């Protein structure tokens, strides 16, 4: 059972930056895809960024492209999300997720994700 733990959320003013971290334990063999979903109250969970081992595939949702950067440390089984130029509409609970395939992010369907972190709140004030 993979256990994911996020850190780095908080409150920031619009235009500011935050960096989220996610560490995976019991992630035997590494590989697969690690990334981030977010969910604001009353909305569906949105897959915003993911990076996959092997081919090094990376995907960003249009809503964050050019402002957020995902990176991964394979040795530490960790994934990071650098968030710059934050906007009030980025306010949400951010969840780390792990899966063997990228489709859940590409299809914006969180139901197939087997491993989730507990979530970390990001609040951006105007």
PDB file of C-alpha atoms in Angstrom:
ATOM      1  CA  UNK A   1       0.000   0.000   0.000  1.00  0.00           C
ATOM      2  CA  UNK A   2       1.505   3.328  -1.107  1.00  0.00           C
ATOM      3  CA  UNK A   3       1.199   6.112   1.422  1.00  0.00           C
ATOM      4  CA  UNK A   4       1.412   9.716   0.204  1.00  0.00           C
ATOM      5  CA  UNK A   5       2.024  12.708   2.455  1.00  0.00           C
ATOM      6  CA  UNK A   6       1.774  16.294   1.206  1.00  0.00           C
ATOM      7  CA  UNK A   7       3.233  19.440   2.692  1.00  0.00           C
ATOM      8  CA  UNK A   8       3.732  23.055   1.708  1.00  0.00           C
ATOM      9  CA  UNK A   9       0.241  24.459   1.454  1.00  0.00           C
ATOM     10  CA  UNK A  10      -0.741  27.760   2.999  1.00  0.00           C
ATOM     11  CA  UNK A  11      -2.040  31.237   2.347  1.00  0.00           C
ATOM     12  CA  UNK A  12      -0.496  33.698  -0.075  1.00  0.00           C
ATOM     13  CA  UNK A  13      -1.476  36.867  -1.864  1.00  0.00           C
ATOM     14  CA  UNK A  14      -2.197  36.907  -5.572  1.00  0.00           C
ATOM     15  CA  UNK A  15       1.005  36.892  -7.583  1.00  0.00           C
ATOM     16  CA  UNK A  16       2.872  34.983  -4.917  1.00  0.00           C
ATOM     17  CA  UNK A  17       4.407  31.519  -4.953  1.00  0.00           C
ATOM     18  CA  UNK A  18       4.155  28.287  -3.023  1.00  0.00           C
ATOM     19  CA  UNK A  19       5.842  24.933  -3.378  1.00  0.00           C
ATOM     20  CA  UNK A  20       4.047  21.713  -2.549  1.00  0.00           C
ATOM     21  CA  UNK A  21       5.862  18.496  -1.722  1.00  0.00           C
ATOM     22  CA  UNK A  22       4.646  14.924  -1.683  1.00  0.00           C
ATOM     23  CA  UNK A  23       6.576  11.979  -0.316  1.00  0.00           C
ATOM     24  CA  UNK A  24       5.624   8.400  -1.079  1.00  0.00           C
ATOM     25  CA  UNK A  25       6.373   5.571   1.293  1.00  0.00           C
ATOM     26  CA  UNK A  26       6.258   1.855   0.501  1.00  0.00           C
ATOM     27  CA  UNK A  27       6.499   2.777  -3.179  1.00  0.00           C
ATOM     28  CA  UNK A  28       8.219  -0.426  -4.164  1.00  0.00           C
ATOM     29  CA  UNK A  29      10.122  -0.331  -7.416  1.00  0.00           C
ATOM     30  CA  UNK A  30       9.316   3.296  -8.179  1.00  0.00           C
ATOM     31  CA  UNK A  31       8.086   4.150 -11.645  1.00  0.00           C
ATOM     32  CA  UNK A  32       4.555   5.058 -12.625  1.00  0.00           C
ATOM     33  CA  UNK A  33       3.047   8.524 -12.492  1.00  0.00           C
ATOM     34  CA  UNK A  34       2.915  10.961  -9.618  1.00  0.00           C
ATOM     35  CA  UNK A  35       1.102  14.249  -9.744  1.00  0.00           C
ATOM     36  CA  UNK A  36      -1.500  16.602  -8.386  1.00  0.00           C
ATOM     37  CA  UNK A  37      -5.224  17.114  -8.413  1.00  0.00           C
ATOM     38  CA  UNK A  38      -7.045  20.001  -6.815  1.00  0.00           C
ATOM     39  CA  UNK A  39     -10.599  20.553  -5.719  1.00  0.00           C
ATOM     40  CA  UNK A  40     -12.368  23.749  -4.814  1.00  0.00           C
ATOM     41  CA  UNK A  41     -15.693  23.637  -2.938  1.00  0.00           C
ATOM     42  CA  UNK A  42     -18.558  22.659  -5.218  1.00  0.00           C
ATOM     43  CA  UNK A  43     -16.320  21.610  -8.106  1.00  0.00           C
ATOM     44  CA  UNK A  44     -14.979  18.371  -9.542  1.00  0.00           C
ATOM     45  CA  UNK A  45     -11.480  17.252  -8.718  1.00  0.00           C
ATOM     46  CA  UNK A  46      -9.168  18.645 -11.419  1.00  0.00           C
ATOM     47  CA  UNK A  47      -5.977  16.952 -12.551  1.00  0.00           C
ATOM     48  CA  UNK A  48      -3.497  19.792 -12.892  1.00  0.00           C
ATOM     49  CA  UNK A  49      -0.053  18.253 -13.275  1.00  0.00           C
ATOM     50  CA  UNK A  50       1.594  14.860 -13.523  1.00  0.00           C
ATOM     51  CA  UNK A  51       4.967  13.400 -14.363  1.00  0.00           C
ATOM     52  CA  UNK A  52       5.623   9.797 -15.310  1.00  0.00           C
ATOM     53  CA  UNK A  53       8.799   7.747 -15.142  1.00  0.00           C
ATOM     54  CA  UNK A  54      10.310   6.032 -18.121  1.00  0.00           C
ATOM     55  CA  UNK A  55       9.552   8.348 -21.027  1.00  0.00           C
ATOM     56  CA  UNK A  56       9.450  11.307 -18.642  1.00  0.00           C
ATOM     57  CA  UNK A  57       5.994  12.311 -19.797  1.00  0.00           C
ATOM     58  CA  UNK A  58       4.629  15.471 -18.214  1.00  0.00           C
ATOM     59  CA  UNK A  59       1.156  16.964 -18.461  1.00  0.00           C
ATOM     60  CA  UNK A  60      -0.269  20.257 -17.263  1.00  0.00           C
ATOM     61  CA  UNK A  61      -3.856  21.416 -17.286  1.00  0.00           C
ATOM     62  CA  UNK A  62      -4.407  24.596 -19.281  1.00  0.00           C
ATOM     63  CA  UNK A  63      -5.422  26.368 -16.091  1.00  0.00           C
ATOM     64  CA  UNK A  64      -1.886  26.107 -14.672  1.00  0.00           C
ATOM     65  CA  UNK A  65       0.314  25.781 -17.736  1.00  0.00           C
ATOM     66  CA  UNK A  66       3.156  28.301 -17.715  1.00  0.00           C
ATOM     67  CA  UNK A  67       2.716  29.069 -14.003  1.00  0.00           C
ATOM     68  CA  UNK A  68       3.167  25.700 -12.275  1.00  0.00           C
ATOM     69  CA  UNK A  69       6.106  23.324 -12.619  1.00  0.00           C
ATOM     70  CA  UNK A  70       6.137  19.708 -11.530  1.00  0.00           C
ATOM     71  CA  UNK A  71       9.317  17.863 -10.681  1.00  0.00           C
ATOM     72  CA  UNK A  72      10.167  14.483  -9.253  1.00  0.00           C
ATOM     73  CA  UNK A  73      12.964  12.939  -7.231  1.00  0.00           C
ATOM     74  CA  UNK A  74      12.989   9.228  -8.028  1.00  0.00           C
ATOM     75  CA  UNK A  75      15.495   8.388  -5.294  1.00  0.00           C
ATOM     76  CA  UNK A  76      13.297  10.003  -2.637  1.00  0.00           C
ATOM     77  CA  UNK A  77      10.014   8.809  -4.191  1.00  0.00           C
ATOM     78  CA  UNK A  78       8.881  12.423  -4.041  1.00  0.00           C
ATOM     79  CA  UNK A  79       7.106  14.856  -6.324  1.00  0.00           C
ATOM     80  CA  UNK A  80       6.985  18.633  -6.078  1.00  0.00           C
ATOM     81  CA  UNK A  81       4.781  21.371  -7.466  1.00  0.00           C
ATOM     82  CA  UNK A  82       6.232  24.853  -7.780  1.00  0.00           C
ATOM     83  CA  UNK A  83       3.343  27.284  -8.105  1.00  0.00           C
ATOM     84  CA  UNK A  84       4.098  30.799  -9.313  1.00  0.00           C
ATOM     85  CA  UNK A  85       1.898  33.755 -10.231  1.00  0.00           C
ATOM     86  CA  UNK A  86      -0.856  32.386  -8.050  1.00  0.00           C
ATOM     87  CA  UNK A  87      -4.400  33.614  -8.601  1.00  0.00           C
ATOM     88  CA  UNK A  88      -7.439  33.599  -6.312  1.00  0.00           C
ATOM     89  CA  UNK A  89      -8.972  30.930  -8.561  1.00  0.00           C
ATOM     90  CA  UNK A  90      -6.101  28.624  -7.598  1.00  0.00           C
ATOM     91  CA  UNK A  91      -7.608  28.413  -4.116  1.00  0.00           C
ATOM     92  CA  UNK A  92      -8.393  24.748  -3.480  1.00  0.00           C
ATOM     93  CA  UNK A  93      -7.437  21.619  -1.610  1.00  0.00           C
ATOM     94  CA  UNK A  94      -4.467  20.107  -3.406  1.00  0.00           C
ATOM     95  CA  UNK A  95      -4.055  16.336  -3.445  1.00  0.00           C
ATOM     96  CA  UNK A  96      -1.019  14.299  -4.349  1.00  0.00           C
ATOM     97  CA  UNK A  97      -1.867  11.218  -6.389  1.00  0.00           C
ATOM     98  CA  UNK A  98      -0.043   8.188  -7.743  1.00  0.00           C
ATOM     99  CA  UNK A  99      -1.037   5.793 -10.486  1.00  0.00           C
ATOM    100  CA  UNK A 100       0.672   3.484 -12.932  1.00  0.00           C
ATOM    101  CA  UNK A 101      -0.845   5.347 -15.882  1.00  0.00           C
ATOM    102  CA  UNK A 102      -1.348   8.954 -16.949  1.00  0.00           C
ATOM    103  CA  UNK A 103      -4.883   8.568 -18.275  1.00  0.00           C
ATOM    104  CA  UNK A 104      -6.625   9.778 -15.130  1.00  0.00           C
ATOM    105  CA  UNK A 105      -5.023  13.174 -15.621  1.00  0.00           C
ATOM    106  CA  UNK A 106      -5.505  13.260 -19.381  1.00  0.00           C
ATOM    107  CA  UNK A 107      -9.164  12.249 -19.052  1.00  0.00           C
ATOM    108  CA  UNK A 108      -9.754  14.407 -15.964  1.00  0.00           C
ATOM    109  CA  UNK A 109     -11.176  11.394 -14.170  1.00  0.00           C
ATOM    110  CA  UNK A 110      -9.982  10.970 -10.600  1.00  0.00           C
ATOM    111  CA  UNK A 111     -12.049   7.848  -9.949  1.00  0.00           C
ATOM    112  CA  UNK A 112      -9.345   5.481 -11.166  1.00  0.00           C
ATOM    113  CA  UNK A 113      -6.524   6.853  -9.020  1.00  0.00           C
ATOM    114  CA  UNK A 114      -5.489   4.164  -6.516  1.00  0.00           C
ATOM    115  CA  UNK A 115      -3.328   6.256  -4.189  1.00  0.00           C
ATOM    116  CA  UNK A 116      -4.090   9.656  -2.640  1.00  0.00           C
ATOM    117  CA  UNK A 117      -2.553  11.944  -0.100  1.00  0.00           C
ATOM    118  CA  UNK A 118      -4.629  13.586   2.591  1.00  0.00           C
ATOM    119  CA  UNK A 119      -4.616  16.973   0.868  1.00  0.00           C
ATOM    120  CA  UNK A 120      -3.133  20.357   1.664  1.00  0.00           C
ATOM    121  CA  UNK A 121      -5.023  23.641   1.482  1.00  0.00           C
ATOM    122  CA  UNK A 122      -3.851  26.474  -0.753  1.00  0.00           C
ATOM    123  CA  UNK A 123      -5.565  29.834  -0.317  1.00  0.00           C
ATOM    124  CA  UNK A 124      -4.803  32.792  -2.573  1.00  0.00           C
ATOM    125  CA  UNK A 125      -6.178  36.175  -1.584  1.00  0.00           C
ATOM    126  CA  UNK A 126      -6.693  39.079  -3.956  1.00  0.00           C
TER     127      UNK A 126
END
